[in-house]
Short mmCIF file of C-alpha atoms in Angstrom, two decimals:
data_model
loop_
_atom_site.label_atom_id
_atom_site.label_comp_id
_atom_site.label_asym_id
_atom_site.label_seq_id
_atom_site.Cartn_x
_atom_site.Cartn_y
_atom_site.Cartn_z
CA UNK A 1 0.00 0.00 0.00
CA UNK A 2 1.29 3.44 -0.86
CA UNK A 3 1.70 5.71 2.11
CA UNK A 4 -0.99 8.34 1.47
CA UNK A 5 0.39 11.23 3.49
CA UNK A 6 3.88 10.89 2.08
CA UNK A 7 4.54 12.32 -1.33
CA UNK A 8 4.97 8.92 -2.95
CA UNK A 9 6.20 9.42 -6.51
CA UNK A 10 4.09 6.52 -7.85
CA UNK A 11 0.87 8.05 -6.53
CA UNK A 12 1.04 11.86 -6.73
CA UNK A 13 -1.36 14.02 -4.72
CA UNK A 14 -4.27 14.65 -7.12
CA UNK A 15 -6.15 17.28 -5.08
CA UNK A 16 -3.69 20.19 -5.21
CA UNK A 17 -2.98 22.36 -8.23
CA UNK A 18 -1.16 25.67 -8.54
CA UNK A 19 -0.61 27.59 -11.76
CA UNK A 20 3.12 28.37 -11.80
CA UNK A 21 4.03 31.39 -13.90
CA UNK A 22 7.35 32.94 -14.81
CA UNK A 23 7.64 36.71 -14.53
CA UNK A 24 7.30 37.01 -18.31
CA UNK A 25 4.20 34.79 -18.35
CA UNK A 26 2.65 36.73 -15.49
CA UNK A 27 3.30 40.07 -17.23
CA UNK A 28 1.90 38.74 -20.51
CA UNK A 29 -1.14 37.35 -18.70
CA UNK A 30 -1.90 40.68 -17.02
CA UNK A 31 -1.59 42.63 -20.27
CA UNK A 32 -3.78 40.21 -22.23
CA UNK A 33 -6.14 39.62 -19.31
CA UNK A 34 -6.98 43.31 -18.93
CA UNK A 35 -8.52 43.18 -22.41
CA UNK A 36 -9.47 39.55 -22.97
CA UNK A 37 -11.01 38.70 -19.59
CA UNK A 38 -13.79 41.36 -19.58
CA UNK A 39 -14.41 40.93 -23.31
CA UNK A 40 -14.71 37.15 -23.16
CA UNK A 41 -16.79 37.09 -19.97
CA UNK A 42 -19.16 39.71 -21.41
CA UNK A 43 -19.65 37.78 -24.67
CA UNK A 44 -20.15 34.48 -22.80
CA UNK A 45 -22.66 36.16 -20.48
CA UNK A 46 -24.64 37.53 -23.44
CA UNK A 47 -24.89 34.05 -24.94
CA UNK A 48 -25.99 32.65 -21.58
CA UNK A 49 -28.73 35.32 -21.42
CA UNK A 50 -29.96 34.25 -24.85
CA UNK A 51 -29.93 30.59 -23.79
CA UNK A 52 -31.89 31.25 -20.58
CA UNK A 53 -35.39 31.83 -22.03
CA UNK A 54 -34.85 29.30 -24.83
CA UNK A 55 -33.98 26.61 -22.29
CA UNK A 56 -37.15 27.40 -20.30
CA UNK A 57 -39.32 27.35 -23.42
CA UNK A 58 -38.42 23.74 -24.21
CA UNK A 59 -40.53 22.41 -21.33
CA UNK A 60 -42.96 25.34 -21.08
CA UNK A 61 -46.59 24.26 -20.83
CA UNK A 62 -45.82 20.59 -20.11
CA UNK A 63 -47.42 18.81 -17.17
CA UNK A 64 -45.33 17.13 -14.47
CA UNK A 65 -46.14 13.78 -16.04
CA UNK A 66 -44.88 14.95 -19.46
CA UNK A 67 -41.73 16.42 -17.85
CA UNK A 68 -40.97 13.01 -16.33
CA UNK A 69 -40.60 11.57 -19.84
CA UNK A 70 -37.91 12.42 -22.43
CA UNK A 71 -38.71 15.41 -24.65
CA UNK A 72 -39.50 14.41 -28.24
CA UNK A 73 -40.97 15.93 -31.38
CA UNK A 74 -40.60 19.58 -32.35
CA UNK A 75 -39.48 20.61 -28.86
CA UNK A 76 -36.39 18.47 -29.35
CA UNK A 77 -35.51 19.08 -33.02
CA UNK A 78 -36.11 22.83 -32.74
CA UNK A 79 -34.48 23.75 -29.40
CA UNK A 80 -31.72 21.13 -29.16
CA UNK A 81 -29.49 22.34 -32.04
CA UNK A 82 -29.92 25.98 -30.98
CA UNK A 83 -28.78 25.32 -27.39
CA UNK A 84 -25.95 23.10 -28.68
CA UNK A 85 -24.71 25.87 -30.98
CA UNK A 86 -24.97 28.52 -28.26
CA UNK A 87 -23.17 26.23 -25.78
CA UNK A 88 -20.26 25.85 -28.18
CA UNK A 89 -20.34 29.60 -28.67
CA UNK A 90 -19.93 30.20 -24.92
CA UNK A 91 -16.74 28.14 -24.80
CA UNK A 92 -15.51 29.73 -28.05
CA UNK A 93 -15.84 33.11 -26.37
CA UNK A 94 -13.87 31.83 -23.36
CA UNK A 95 -10.92 30.94 -25.61
CA UNK A 96 -11.63 27.32 -26.61
CA UNK A 97 -11.32 28.13 -30.30
CA UNK A 98 -10.58 24.55 -31.36
CA UNK A 99 -11.40 21.19 -29.90
CA UNK A 100 -9.83 17.98 -31.16
CA UNK A 101 -12.10 14.91 -31.06
CA UNK A 102 -10.58 11.45 -31.38
CA UNK A 103 -12.46 8.21 -31.82
CA UNK A 104 -16.18 7.73 -32.40
CA UNK A 105 -18.95 8.44 -29.96
CA UNK A 106 -21.00 5.27 -29.47
CA UNK A 107 -24.70 5.50 -30.17
CA UNK A 108 -27.32 5.12 -27.46
CA UNK A 109 -27.94 1.41 -28.02
CA UNK A 110 -24.19 0.62 -27.88
CA UNK A 111 -23.50 2.54 -24.65
CA UNK A 112 -26.28 4.22 -22.65
CA UNK A 113 -23.71 6.15 -20.61
CA UNK A 114 -20.45 8.01 -21.29
CA UNK A 115 -17.96 8.03 -18.39
CA UNK A 116 -15.56 10.99 -18.55
CA UNK A 117 -12.23 11.43 -16.76
CA UNK A 118 -10.22 13.10 -15.46
CA UNK A 119 -12.60 15.71 -14.07
CA UNK A 120 -10.55 18.91 -13.81
CA UNK A 121 -12.86 21.93 -13.75
CA UNK A 122 -16.27 23.39 -14.50
CA UNK A 123 -14.79 24.06 -17.94
CA UNK A 124 -14.94 20.30 -18.60
CA UNK A 125 -18.58 20.91 -19.56
CA UNK A 126 -17.30 21.61 -23.07
CA UNK A 127 -17.31 17.83 -23.50
CA UNK A 128 -21.11 18.05 -23.70
CA UNK A 129 -20.82 19.52 -27.19
CA UNK A 130 -19.26 16.49 -28.92
CA UNK A 131 -21.52 14.36 -26.67
CA UNK A 132 -24.57 16.10 -28.20
CA UNK A 133 -25.70 17.53 -24.83
CA UNK A 134 -26.03 14.14 -23.15
CA UNK A 135 -28.02 14.10 -19.91
CA UNK A 136 -25.97 14.73 -16.77
CA UNK A 137 -26.23 14.23 -13.01
CA UNK A 138 -26.08 17.41 -10.93
CA UNK A 139 -26.61 18.69 -7.41
CA UNK A 140 -30.20 19.76 -6.82
CA UNK A 141 -28.89 22.99 -5.26
CA UNK A 142 -27.69 24.08 -8.71
CA UNK A 143 -31.27 24.43 -9.96
CA UNK A 144 -31.58 27.69 -8.03
CA UNK A 145 -28.68 29.28 -9.96
CA UNK A 146 -29.56 31.75 -12.74
CA UNK A 147 -29.20 30.25 -16.24
CA UNK A 148 -27.64 27.04 -14.87
CA UNK A 149 -30.98 26.02 -13.37
CA UNK A 150 -32.72 26.58 -16.71
CA UNK A 151 -30.06 24.56 -18.57
CA UNK A 152 -30.40 21.66 -16.12
CA UNK A 153 -34.15 21.71 -16.69
CA UNK A 154 -33.58 21.76 -20.45
CA UNK A 155 -31.17 18.82 -20.08
CA UNK A 156 -33.68 16.87 -17.94
CA UNK A 157 -30.79 16.17 -15.59
CA UNK A 158 -30.91 13.68 -12.73
CA UNK A 159 -30.78 15.79 -9.58
CA UNK A 160 -29.38 14.68 -6.25
CA UNK A 161 -28.91 16.40 -2.90
CA UNK A 162 -25.73 15.35 -1.11
CA UNK A 163 -27.36 16.16 2.23
CA UNK A 164 -30.50 14.05 1.76
CA UNK A 165 -30.14 10.23 1.75
CA UNK A 166 -33.66 9.88 0.30
CA UNK A 167 -32.66 12.10 -2.61
CA UNK A 168 -29.72 9.80 -3.32
CA UNK A 169 -31.96 6.73 -3.36
CA UNK A 170 -34.34 8.47 -5.75
CA UNK A 171 -31.44 9.50 -8.01
CA UNK A 172 -30.11 5.90 -8.11
CA UNK A 173 -33.58 4.68 -9.08
CA UNK A 174 -33.80 7.33 -11.83
CA UNK A 175 -30.36 6.40 -13.14
CA UNK A 176 -31.25 2.73 -13.25
CA UNK A 177 -34.53 3.46 -15.04
CA UNK A 178 -32.86 5.64 -17.68
CA UNK A 179 -29.83 3.45 -18.33
CA UNK A 180 -31.93 0.33 -18.77
CA UNK A 181 -34.68 1.99 -20.85
CA UNK A 182 -33.37 0.41 -24.08
CA UNK A 183 -33.11 3.74 -25.90
CA UNK A 184 -36.22 5.42 -24.47
CA UNK A 185 -34.11 7.98 -22.57
CA UNK A 186 -31.19 9.87 -24.21
CA UNK A 187 -27.56 8.97 -23.57
CA UNK A 188 -26.12 10.05 -20.22
CA UNK A 189 -22.73 11.54 -19.37
CA UNK A 190 -21.12 11.16 -15.95
CA UNK A 191 -17.86 12.08 -14.23
CA UNK A 192 -17.28 8.97 -12.08
CA UNK A 193 -14.55 10.60 -9.99
CA UNK A 194 -17.23 12.83 -8.45
CA UNK A 195 -14.88 15.76 -7.86
CA UNK A 196 -12.14 17.70 -9.63
CA UNK A 197 -8.44 16.78 -9.56
CA UNK A 198 -5.20 17.96 -11.12
CA UNK A 199 -5.17 15.05 -13.57
CA UNK A 200 -1.93 13.52 -12.24
CA UNK A 201 -3.85 10.38 -11.24
CA UNK A 202 -7.36 8.97 -11.50
CA UNK A 203 -9.08 8.80 -8.13
CA UNK A 204 -11.45 5.97 -7.25
CA UNK A 205 -14.56 5.87 -9.44
CA UNK A 206 -17.94 6.06 -7.73
CA UNK A 207 -20.21 3.15 -8.71
CA UNK A 208 -23.22 5.22 -9.85
CA UNK A 209 -22.59 4.89 -13.60
CA UNK A 210 -21.96 1.17 -13.21
CA UNK A 211 -24.87 0.09 -10.99
CA UNK A 212 -27.10 -0.99 -13.86
CA UNK A 213 -24.45 -3.20 -15.44
CA UNK A 214 -24.92 -1.71 -18.91
CA UNK A 215 -22.02 -1.08 -21.33
CA UNK A 216 -20.22 2.24 -20.92
CA UNK A 217 -18.02 4.27 -23.24
CA UNK A 218 -14.91 5.71 -21.55
CA UNK A 219 -14.10 9.29 -22.62
CA UNK A 220 -10.72 10.90 -21.92
CA UNK A 221 -10.20 14.65 -21.46
CA UNK A 222 -6.84 16.30 -22.05
CA UNK A 223 -5.70 19.93 -22.05
CA UNK A 224 -2.49 19.96 -24.16
CA UNK A 225 -1.41 23.51 -23.36
CA UNK A 226 1.91 25.04 -22.31
CA UNK A 227 0.22 26.45 -19.21
CA UNK A 228 -2.14 24.21 -17.23
CA UNK A 229 -4.66 26.91 -16.34
CA UNK A 230 -7.96 25.04 -16.46
CA UNK A 231 -7.80 22.92 -13.31
CA UNK A 232 -9.60 23.87 -10.10
CA UNK A 233 -8.97 21.57 -7.14
CA UNK A 234 -9.44 21.11 -3.38
CA UNK A 235 -6.45 23.32 -2.63
CA UNK A 236 -4.45 25.72 -4.74
CA UNK A 237 -5.81 27.71 -7.67
CA UNK A 238 -9.33 29.09 -7.06
CA UNK A 239 -12.14 28.91 -9.61
CA UNK A 240 -11.75 32.64 -10.34
CA UNK A 241 -7.99 32.29 -10.87
CA UNK A 242 -8.60 29.34 -13.19
CA UNK A 243 -11.09 31.41 -15.18
CA UNK A 244 -8.80 34.47 -15.26
CA UNK A 245 -5.70 32.52 -16.35
CA UNK A 246 -7.64 30.57 -18.99
CA UNK A 247 -9.37 33.57 -20.54
CA UNK A 248 -6.07 35.51 -20.46
CA UNK A 249 -4.53 33.05 -22.94
CA UNK A 250 -4.88 33.68 -26.66
CA UNK A 251 -6.53 30.26 -26.91
CA UNK A 252 -6.91 27.05 -24.90
CA UNK A 253 -6.74 23.56 -26.40
CA UNK A 254 -8.90 20.63 -25.38
CA UNK A 255 -8.81 17.05 -26.67
CA UNK A 256 -11.72 14.64 -26.25
CA UNK A 257 -11.00 10.98 -26.94
CA UNK A 258 -13.77 8.38 -27.20
CA UNK A 259 -12.41 4.94 -26.33
CA UNK A 260 -14.05 1.68 -27.45
CA UNK A 261 -17.21 0.66 -25.60
CA UNK A 262 -16.55 -1.39 -22.46
CA UNK A 263 -18.95 -4.30 -22.05
CA UNK A 264 -18.99 -5.72 -18.51
CA UNK A 265 -18.57 -9.39 -17.68
CA UNK A 266 -21.19 -11.15 -15.57
CA UNK A 267 -18.92 -10.78 -12.55
CA UNK A 268 -18.69 -7.03 -13.13
CA UNK A 269 -22.46 -6.76 -13.57
CA UNK A 270 -22.87 -8.41 -10.19
CA UNK A 271 -20.28 -6.14 -8.56
CA UNK A 272 -20.53 -2.45 -9.59
CA UNK A 273 -17.42 -1.56 -7.57
CA UNK A 274 -15.35 -4.13 -9.48
CA UNK A 275 -16.81 -2.80 -12.74
CA UNK A 276 -15.92 0.77 -11.77
CA UNK A 277 -12.38 -0.22 -10.71
CA UNK A 278 -11.69 -2.04 -13.97
CA UNK A 279 -12.89 0.86 -16.11
CA UNK A 280 -10.80 3.23 -13.97
CA UNK A 281 -7.68 1.11 -14.58
CA UNK A 282 -8.40 0.98 -18.31
CA UNK A 283 -8.74 4.78 -18.54
CA UNK A 284 -5.71 5.39 -16.33
CA UNK A 285 -3.59 3.18 -18.58
CA UNK A 286 -4.78 5.07 -21.67
CA UNK A 287 -3.92 8.38 -19.98
CA UNK A 288 -0.56 7.14 -18.70
CA UNK A 289 -1.37 7.99 -15.06
CA UNK A 290 -1.85 5.79 -11.96
CA UNK A 291 -5.26 4.47 -10.90
CA UNK A 292 -5.54 5.17 -7.16
CA UNK A 293 -7.92 4.45 -4.29
CA UNK A 294 -8.04 8.14 -3.36
CA UNK A 295 -11.46 9.71 -2.83
CA UNK A 296 -12.90 12.95 -1.51
CA UNK A 297 -14.88 12.07 1.62
CA UNK A 298 -16.69 14.71 3.64
CA UNK A 299 -14.66 17.39 1.92
CA UNK A 300 -11.38 15.70 2.92
CA UNK A 301 -9.07 13.82 0.50
CA UNK A 302 -8.48 10.27 1.74
CA UNK A 303 -7.17 6.90 0.61
CA UNK A 304 -9.49 3.91 1.08
CA UNK A 305 -7.78 0.87 2.60
CA UNK A 306 -9.62 -2.08 4.10
CA UNK A 307 -12.74 0.05 4.43
CA UNK A 308 -10.85 2.69 6.44
CA UNK A 309 -10.40 6.27 5.28
CA UNK A 310 -6.76 7.33 5.60
CA UNK A 311 -6.08 11.07 5.27
CA UNK A 312 -3.66 12.07 2.52
CA UNK A 313 -2.50 14.82 4.87
CA UNK A 314 -2.47 13.55 8.46
CA UNK A 315 -4.23 15.89 10.95
CA UNK A 316 -1.87 14.57 13.63
CA UNK A 317 1.23 15.56 11.63
CA UNK A 318 -0.26 18.96 10.90
CA UNK A 319 -1.09 19.40 14.61
CA UNK A 320 2.44 18.48 15.69
CA UNK A 321 3.85 20.90 13.14
CA UNK A 322 1.61 23.70 14.47
CA UNK A 323 2.59 22.91 18.07
CA UNK A 324 6.29 23.07 17.20
CA UNK A 325 5.80 26.36 15.33
CA UNK A 326 4.10 27.73 18.46
CA UNK A 327 7.25 26.93 20.42
CA UNK A 328 6.32 23.63 22.07
CA UNK A 329 9.16 21.13 22.33
CA UNK A 330 8.90 17.41 23.06
CA UNK A 331 8.50 17.91 26.82
CA UNK A 332 5.82 20.58 26.33
CA UNK A 333 3.92 18.33 23.91
CA UNK A 334 4.03 15.51 26.48
CA UNK A 335 2.77 17.89 29.18
CA UNK A 336 -0.05 18.99 26.86
CA UNK A 337 -0.97 15.33 26.32
CA UNK A 338 -1.10 14.91 30.11
CA UNK A 339 -3.53 17.80 30.42
CA UNK A 340 -5.68 16.51 27.57
CA UNK A 341 -6.08 13.01 29.00
CA UNK A 342 -6.79 14.44 32.45
CA UNK A 343 -9.52 16.59 30.91
CA UNK A 344 -10.96 13.59 29.01
CA UNK A 345 -11.10 11.52 32.22
CA UNK A 346 -12.13 14.50 34.40
CA UNK A 347 -15.41 13.55 36.07
CA UNK A 348 -18.33 15.03 34.18
CA UNK A 349 -16.34 17.58 32.18
CA UNK A 350 -16.97 17.54 28.46
CA UNK A 351 -14.08 16.49 26.24
CA UNK A 352 -15.28 18.89 23.55
CA UNK A 353 -13.64 22.32 23.82
CA UNK A 354 -13.59 25.55 21.87
CA UNK A 355 -10.48 27.27 20.52
CA UNK A 356 -10.02 29.40 23.63
CA UNK A 357 -10.15 26.39 25.94
CA UNK A 358 -7.82 24.44 23.63
CA UNK A 359 -5.30 27.27 23.83
CA UNK A 360 -5.25 26.86 27.61
CA UNK A 361 -5.15 23.04 27.60
CA UNK A 362 -2.25 22.93 25.13
CA UNK A 363 -0.41 25.87 26.67
CA UNK A 364 -0.25 27.78 23.39
CA UNK A 365 1.16 31.28 23.02
CA UNK A 366 -0.94 32.08 19.93
CA UNK A 367 -4.71 31.50 19.99
CA UNK A 368 -4.78 31.31 16.19
CA UNK A 369 -2.83 28.04 16.43
CA UNK A 370 -5.74 26.55 18.38
CA UNK A 371 -8.18 27.76 15.73
CA UNK A 372 -6.06 26.08 13.05
CA UNK A 373 -5.95 22.83 15.03
CA UNK A 374 -9.73 22.88 15.47
CA UNK A 375 -10.05 23.29 11.70
CA UNK A 376 -8.08 20.09 11.14
CA UNK A 377 -10.63 18.00 13.06
CA UNK A 378 -13.97 19.79 12.65
CA UNK A 379 -15.79 22.38 10.57
CA UNK A 380 -16.13 24.89 13.41
CA UNK A 381 -13.91 26.29 16.15
CA UNK A 382 -14.54 23.38 18.52
CA UNK A 383 -12.82 20.02 18.79
CA UNK A 384 -13.11 16.77 20.76
CA UNK A 385 -9.94 16.44 22.84
CA UNK A 386 -10.10 12.65 22.44
CA UNK A 387 -9.47 13.07 18.70
CA UNK A 388 -6.50 15.38 19.23
CA UNK A 389 -4.99 13.28 22.01
CA UNK A 390 -5.31 9.87 20.36
CA UNK A 391 -4.20 10.94 16.87
CA UNK A 392 -1.23 12.98 18.14
CA UNK A 393 -0.12 10.78 21.08
CA UNK A 394 0.97 7.75 19.09
CA UNK A 395 2.46 9.70 16.20
CA UNK A 396 4.51 11.92 18.53
CA UNK A 397 6.28 8.93 20.09
CA UNK A 398 5.14 9.93 23.59
CA UNK A 399 2.82 6.95 23.91
CA UNK A 400 3.37 3.26 23.17
CA UNK A 401 0.92 1.59 20.81
CA UNK A 402 -0.55 -0.86 23.34
CA UNK A 403 -0.97 1.94 25.87
CA UNK A 404 -2.58 4.15 23.23
CA UNK A 405 -5.05 1.44 22.30
CA UNK A 406 -5.91 0.75 25.96
CA UNK A 407 -6.56 4.45 26.56
CA UNK A 408 -8.73 4.59 23.44
CA UNK A 409 -10.80 1.67 24.77
CA UNK A 410 -11.23 3.39 28.13
CA UNK A 411 -12.50 6.53 26.34
CA UNK A 412 -14.89 4.88 23.88
CA UNK A 413 -16.01 1.58 25.44
CA UNK A 414 -19.10 2.92 27.21
CA UNK A 415 -21.91 0.41 26.70
CA UNK A 416 -19.93 -2.64 27.86
CA UNK A 417 -16.43 -1.93 29.26
CA UNK A 418 -13.75 -3.91 27.46
CA UNK A 419 -15.92 -4.46 24.38
CA UNK A 420 -16.98 -2.23 21.52
CA UNK A 421 -20.16 -1.88 19.52
CA UNK A 422 -19.85 -1.13 15.79
CA UNK A 423 -20.54 2.57 16.45
CA UNK A 424 -17.94 2.71 19.22
CA UNK A 425 -15.33 1.04 17.01
CA UNK A 426 -16.13 3.58 14.30
CA UNK A 427 -15.64 6.45 16.77
CA UNK A 428 -12.45 4.92 18.18
CA UNK A 429 -10.82 4.44 14.76
CA UNK A 430 -11.96 7.92 13.73
CA UNK A 431 -10.20 9.35 16.78
CA UNK A 432 -7.01 7.37 16.17
CA UNK A 433 -6.82 8.37 12.50
CA UNK A 434 -8.02 11.94 13.00
CA UNK A 435 -10.99 11.81 10.60
CA UNK A 436 -14.47 10.17 10.81
CA UNK A 437 -14.69 6.51 9.79
CA UNK A 438 -18.06 5.66 8.24
CA UNK A 439 -17.28 2.27 6.70
CA UNK A 440 -15.72 -0.04 9.28
CA UNK A 441 -17.70 -3.18 8.43
CA UNK A 442 -14.59 -5.03 7.19
CA UNK A 443 -12.57 -4.16 10.29
CA UNK A 444 -15.47 -4.88 12.64
CA UNK A 445 -16.00 -8.32 11.08
CA UNK A 446 -12.28 -9.06 11.34
CA UNK A 447 -12.08 -7.96 14.98
CA UNK A 448 -15.41 -9.27 16.23
CA UNK A 449 -15.09 -12.89 15.12
CA UNK A 450 -18.07 -14.55 16.80
CA UNK A 451 -18.77 -11.76 19.29
CA UNK A 452 -18.07 -8.10 20.04
CA UNK A 453 -14.59 -6.64 19.49
CA UNK A 454 -12.33 -6.79 22.53
CA UNK A 455 -9.18 -4.83 23.25
CA UNK A 456 -6.97 -7.90 22.84
CA UNK A 457 -8.59 -8.87 19.55
CA UNK A 458 -8.30 -5.34 18.08
CA UNK A 459 -4.62 -5.23 19.06
CA UNK A 460 -4.11 -8.62 17.40
CA UNK A 461 -5.70 -7.45 14.13
CA UNK A 462 -3.81 -4.14 14.08
CA UNK A 463 -0.47 -5.88 14.68
CA UNK A 464 -0.80 -9.04 12.55
CA UNK A 465 -3.31 -8.49 9.73
CA UNK A 466 -1.25 -7.43 6.65
CA UNK A 467 -3.49 -4.48 5.72
CA UNK A 468 -4.34 -3.13 9.15
CA UNK A 469 -0.80 -3.65 10.46
CA UNK A 470 0.49 -1.24 7.82
CA UNK A 471 -2.29 1.21 8.71
CA UNK A 472 -1.19 1.08 12.35
CA UNK A 473 2.52 1.35 11.52
CA UNK A 474 2.12 4.26 9.13
CA UNK A 475 -0.62 6.28 10.83
CA UNK A 476 -0.69 5.43 14.53
CA UNK A 477 3.01 5.30 15.40
CA UNK A 478 6.12 7.41 14.75
CA UNK A 479 7.69 6.85 11.35
CA UNK A 480 10.21 4.00 11.36
CA UNK A 481 12.18 2.02 8.83
CA UNK A 482 10.34 -0.93 7.30
CA UNK A 483 12.40 -3.56 9.13
CA UNK A 484 11.80 -1.88 12.48
CA UNK A 485 8.04 -1.82 11.82
CA UNK A 486 7.91 -5.56 11.08
CA UNK A 487 9.95 -6.44 14.16
CA UNK A 488 7.95 -4.18 16.46
CA UNK A 489 4.66 -5.63 15.22
CA UNK A 490 5.80 -9.15 16.10
CA UNK A 491 7.03 -8.06 19.52
CA UNK A 492 3.72 -6.28 20.21
CA UNK A 493 1.64 -9.34 19.37
CA UNK A 494 3.86 -11.74 21.30
CA UNK A 495 3.61 -9.57 24.39
CA UNK A 496 -0.18 -9.59 24.14
CA UNK A 497 -0.21 -13.39 23.85
CA UNK A 498 2.14 -13.78 26.81
CA UNK A 499 0.43 -11.30 29.08
CA UNK A 500 -3.19 -12.10 28.22
CA UNK A 501 -5.42 -9.41 29.73
CA UNK A 502 -3.93 -5.95 29.29
CA UNK A 503 -6.36 -3.99 31.45
CA UNK A 504 -4.83 -1.76 34.09
CA UNK A 505 -6.72 0.70 36.22
CA UNK A 506 -3.86 3.18 36.13
CA UNK A 507 -4.58 4.80 32.73
CA UNK A 508 -2.16 7.63 33.36
CA UNK A 509 0.74 5.20 33.79
CA UNK A 510 -0.31 3.09 30.81
CA UNK A 511 -0.50 5.85 28.27
CA UNK A 512 2.84 7.33 29.31
CA UNK A 513 4.72 4.02 29.15
CA UNK A 514 6.19 3.07 25.79
CA UNK A 515 5.76 -0.44 24.46
CA UNK A 516 9.48 -0.95 24.23
#
């Protein structure tokens, strides 16, 4: 397994992109941008304004029942080519003067769905032109946007709300109905990555396009330009900067390549995830980039391993870096860990604290450091001290692995001391890894055996199971050489076997004592 939070050359970080400009390129961009940016945005906006009423007219006067069926007749042959032409005109105005198309787009009967990758930016929508405005999947929130909402209605898009589980179920049902309609519904186009990347790798494909088991046509997107200005990712260049840099170029090239239709085997039809993985590998090979198990989960880039979500950038490492920048040395970090565990075990006191309280508990000189640490673990300026303590303690080297695991059990084993429910195991692993763990079925099954997970059994799995041992070595302990990790894992497990029950009422002593 590639170590996600290390910059492994074989699997580059796909969620960060910065446009790097020389002084000459920056000067040229400013000079051209002063004229081209306002001109191009104005022309594109005018075309959007023309498209707005035309898009609404396509379904005007139709009942809800008629809107639930594909548009046919004069409403299709009259409005469809006009919107297609205007759509191409918008991108022409933005600087996409030419677009190279390779291969042949499969017809509806050959492939009901086109799967497009890599997904780099909102500007990828240009692919809809050679795809003849295929139906897309979009967030339901986008329907409230001016012009965009009208175009989604025109497109008869499948809408889904990421916040509403019922909406997702409805969207899956709609997708299945359309993809298996045997030509009744138009061809669909989907970006199976589900989010934008820098194109250096393909992230794990979501199974939505593959659930129905119908043939798909892979479609590759490339931007063969001297400056890579189009991409807009999780961190780095903003959407406005991407738009500014792109429109400030004299022109921007885009290549669309239609690969041969991929027909799934019976095994792939029965397993959409396998189907998605195989198509991902095929497309990655054609692009010459790695196929990874990276995903964006809850707004955080992670690598999926054994059902666990491993952060590409470890919150614990970031926290330790912030503590050191604030002036805390090894002894001060250990003292801060003491205060945190005392607070977590303090009778009746909540383990959740705000930034001001965290400043005091950690002994920070700068309150902004506490705000930054809170941001690593939650979306507001509060944080659960159990998360900070458990994720930082092992990685800092202040706490031995067995002691860390015992302390974690004492903090999360509430219903039945010494044993964990599935929810408690999810919370415990989320605290150890620094991010929520929503899919721990594989680990729970491995640890539980015939009953509920125990402390001894979890330690056994994390120190002997090939996958979870590497997770523990790389994310829950200080970085060591490979040989040291293997040896320490064996020593850990042997000591558990020899000592049997590990429980000790003196938590403070346990968590401070190293395994060695």
